[in-house]
């Protein structure tokens, strides 16, 4: 019993000292990336790399049939592990939405991971078409 208690005390100290993973850290490397109109089963890829200022460069795409695609290029700032601010450009194109025209979003946007989801979802979901059409743009952990 004393050994278990000692282990818990040591572990608690490591967490408080910051030795445990910082929830503001984002895993660098390749992440899955999807737009629901294209496919959740055949994700695209994004590359995430930490910048010297603590933000993260994100760039990548998912492509589908008939020229459908989603691209992302910009910078992520981690607010908490479940919340990130994105600054840059996201473009979507799906033949059955917005008359098949590209929907371009440039500026500052927000990604959130809610509940047990294993991805961050773009919160500004409205497609350029309007009419309550939304794009689910997801970056997976």
Coordinates of C-alpha atoms in Angstrom, one line a residue:
X1 CA 0.0 0.0 0.0
X2 CA 2.8 2.4 0.8
X3 CA 4.4 1.7 -2.6
X4 CA 1.2 2.5 -4.4
X5 CA 0.8 5.8 -2.4
X6 CA 4.4 6.7 -3.1
X7 CA 3.9 6.1 -6.8
X8 CA 0.8 8.3 -6.9
X9 CA 2.6 11.1 -5.1
X10 CA 5.5 10.9 -7.5
X11 CA 3.2 10.8 -10.5
X12 CA 1.3 13.9 -9.2
X13 CA 4.6 15.7 -8.8
X14 CA 5.5 15.0 -12.4
X15 CA 2.2 16.2 -13.7
X16 CA 2.5 19.4 -11.7
X17 CA 6.0 20.0 -12.8
X18 CA 5.0 19.9 -16.5
X19 CA 6.9 16.6 -17.2
X20 CA 3.7 15.0 -18.3
X21 CA 2.5 16.0 -21.8
X22 CA 1.5 19.6 -22.0
X23 CA -2.1 19.9 -23.3
X24 CA -1.1 22.8 -25.4
X25 CA 1.2 20.6 -27.4
X26 CA 0.0 19.4 -30.8
X27 CA 1.5 16.3 -32.3
X28 CA 3.7 17.2 -35.3
X29 CA 3.6 15.1 -38.4
X30 CA 0.9 13.7 -40.7
X31 CA -2.8 13.8 -39.6
X32 CA -5.9 12.6 -41.4
X33 CA -8.1 15.4 -42.9
X34 CA -11.6 15.2 -44.2
X35 CA -14.6 17.0 -45.8
X36 CA -17.8 15.0 -45.3
X37 CA -18.9 15.5 -48.9
X38 CA -15.8 13.7 -50.2
X39 CA -15.3 10.8 -47.7
X40 CA -14.6 10.0 -44.1
X41 CA -13.4 6.5 -45.1
X42 CA -10.7 7.8 -47.5
X43 CA -9.1 10.8 -45.7
X44 CA -6.7 13.2 -47.1
X45 CA -3.6 14.3 -45.2
X46 CA -2.2 17.4 -43.6
X47 CA 1.2 18.1 -42.3
X48 CA 1.6 19.9 -39.0
X49 CA 5.0 21.3 -38.0
X50 CA 5.8 23.5 -35.0
X51 CA 7.0 27.0 -35.7
X52 CA 9.7 28.8 -33.6
X53 CA 7.0 31.1 -32.1
X54 CA 5.0 28.2 -30.7
X55 CA 2.3 28.2 -33.4
X56 CA 2.0 25.3 -35.9
X57 CA 2.1 25.4 -39.7
X58 CA -0.7 23.2 -41.2
X59 CA -1.0 22.4 -44.9
X60 CA -2.7 19.6 -46.8
X61 CA -5.6 18.3 -48.8
X62 CA -8.2 15.7 -49.5
X63 CA -9.3 14.9 -53.1
X64 CA -12.2 13.1 -54.4
X65 CA -13.9 12.1 -57.7
X66 CA -14.6 14.7 -60.4
X67 CA -12.3 17.4 -59.1
X68 CA -13.8 17.6 -55.6
X69 CA -11.3 18.7 -52.9
X70 CA -10.7 20.4 -49.6
X71 CA -7.4 22.2 -48.9
X72 CA -6.0 24.0 -45.9
X73 CA -2.9 26.2 -45.6
X74 CA -2.1 28.4 -42.6
X75 CA -1.2 28.5 -39.0
X76 CA -2.8 26.9 -35.9
X77 CA -2.5 28.3 -32.4
X78 CA -3.3 25.9 -29.6
X79 CA -5.6 27.5 -27.0
X80 CA -6.3 24.2 -25.2
X81 CA -5.9 20.7 -26.5
X82 CA -9.5 20.8 -27.6
X83 CA -9.5 24.3 -29.1
X84 CA -7.3 25.8 -31.8
X85 CA -7.4 29.0 -33.7
X86 CA -6.6 28.8 -37.4
X87 CA -5.4 31.7 -39.6
X88 CA -5.0 31.1 -43.3
X89 CA -7.1 29.7 -46.2
X90 CA -9.5 26.8 -46.5
X91 CA -11.0 25.9 -49.8
X92 CA -13.7 23.3 -50.5
X93 CA -15.2 22.1 -53.7
X94 CA -17.9 19.5 -54.1
X95 CA -19.8 19.1 -57.4
X96 CA -23.2 18.9 -55.6
X97 CA -22.8 22.0 -53.5
X98 CA -22.5 25.7 -54.4
X99 CA -23.0 24.9 -58.1
X100 CA -19.7 23.0 -58.1
X101 CA -17.8 26.3 -57.4
X102 CA -14.9 26.6 -55.0
X103 CA -15.9 27.9 -51.5
X104 CA -12.9 29.9 -50.2
X105 CA -12.5 31.0 -46.6
X106 CA -9.6 33.3 -45.7
X107 CA -8.9 34.7 -42.3
X108 CA -9.2 33.5 -38.7
X109 CA -11.4 30.5 -37.8
X110 CA -11.8 28.0 -35.0
X111 CA -11.4 24.3 -34.6
X112 CA -12.9 22.4 -31.6
X113 CA -12.8 18.8 -30.4
X114 CA -16.0 18.1 -28.5
X115 CA -16.8 15.1 -26.3
X116 CA -15.2 11.8 -27.2
X117 CA -14.4 12.9 -30.8
X118 CA -10.9 12.1 -32.1
X119 CA -10.8 15.2 -34.3
X120 CA -11.0 19.0 -34.3
X121 CA -13.9 20.3 -36.4
X122 CA -14.0 23.7 -38.1
X123 CA -16.6 25.7 -36.3
X124 CA -17.4 28.2 -39.1
X125 CA -19.2 25.5 -41.1
X126 CA -21.4 27.5 -43.5
X127 CA -20.7 26.7 -47.1
X128 CA -20.6 29.6 -49.6
X129 CA -23.9 28.3 -51.0
X130 CA -25.8 29.3 -48.0
X131 CA -29.2 27.6 -47.6
X132 CA -28.1 25.9 -44.4
X133 CA -25.5 23.9 -46.2
X134 CA -22.5 23.2 -44.0
X135 CA -19.1 21.7 -44.5
X136 CA -17.6 19.4 -41.9
X137 CA -13.8 20.1 -42.2
X138 CA -12.0 17.8 -39.7
X139 CA -8.4 17.4 -38.6
X140 CA -7.9 14.2 -36.8
X141 CA -5.6 13.8 -33.7

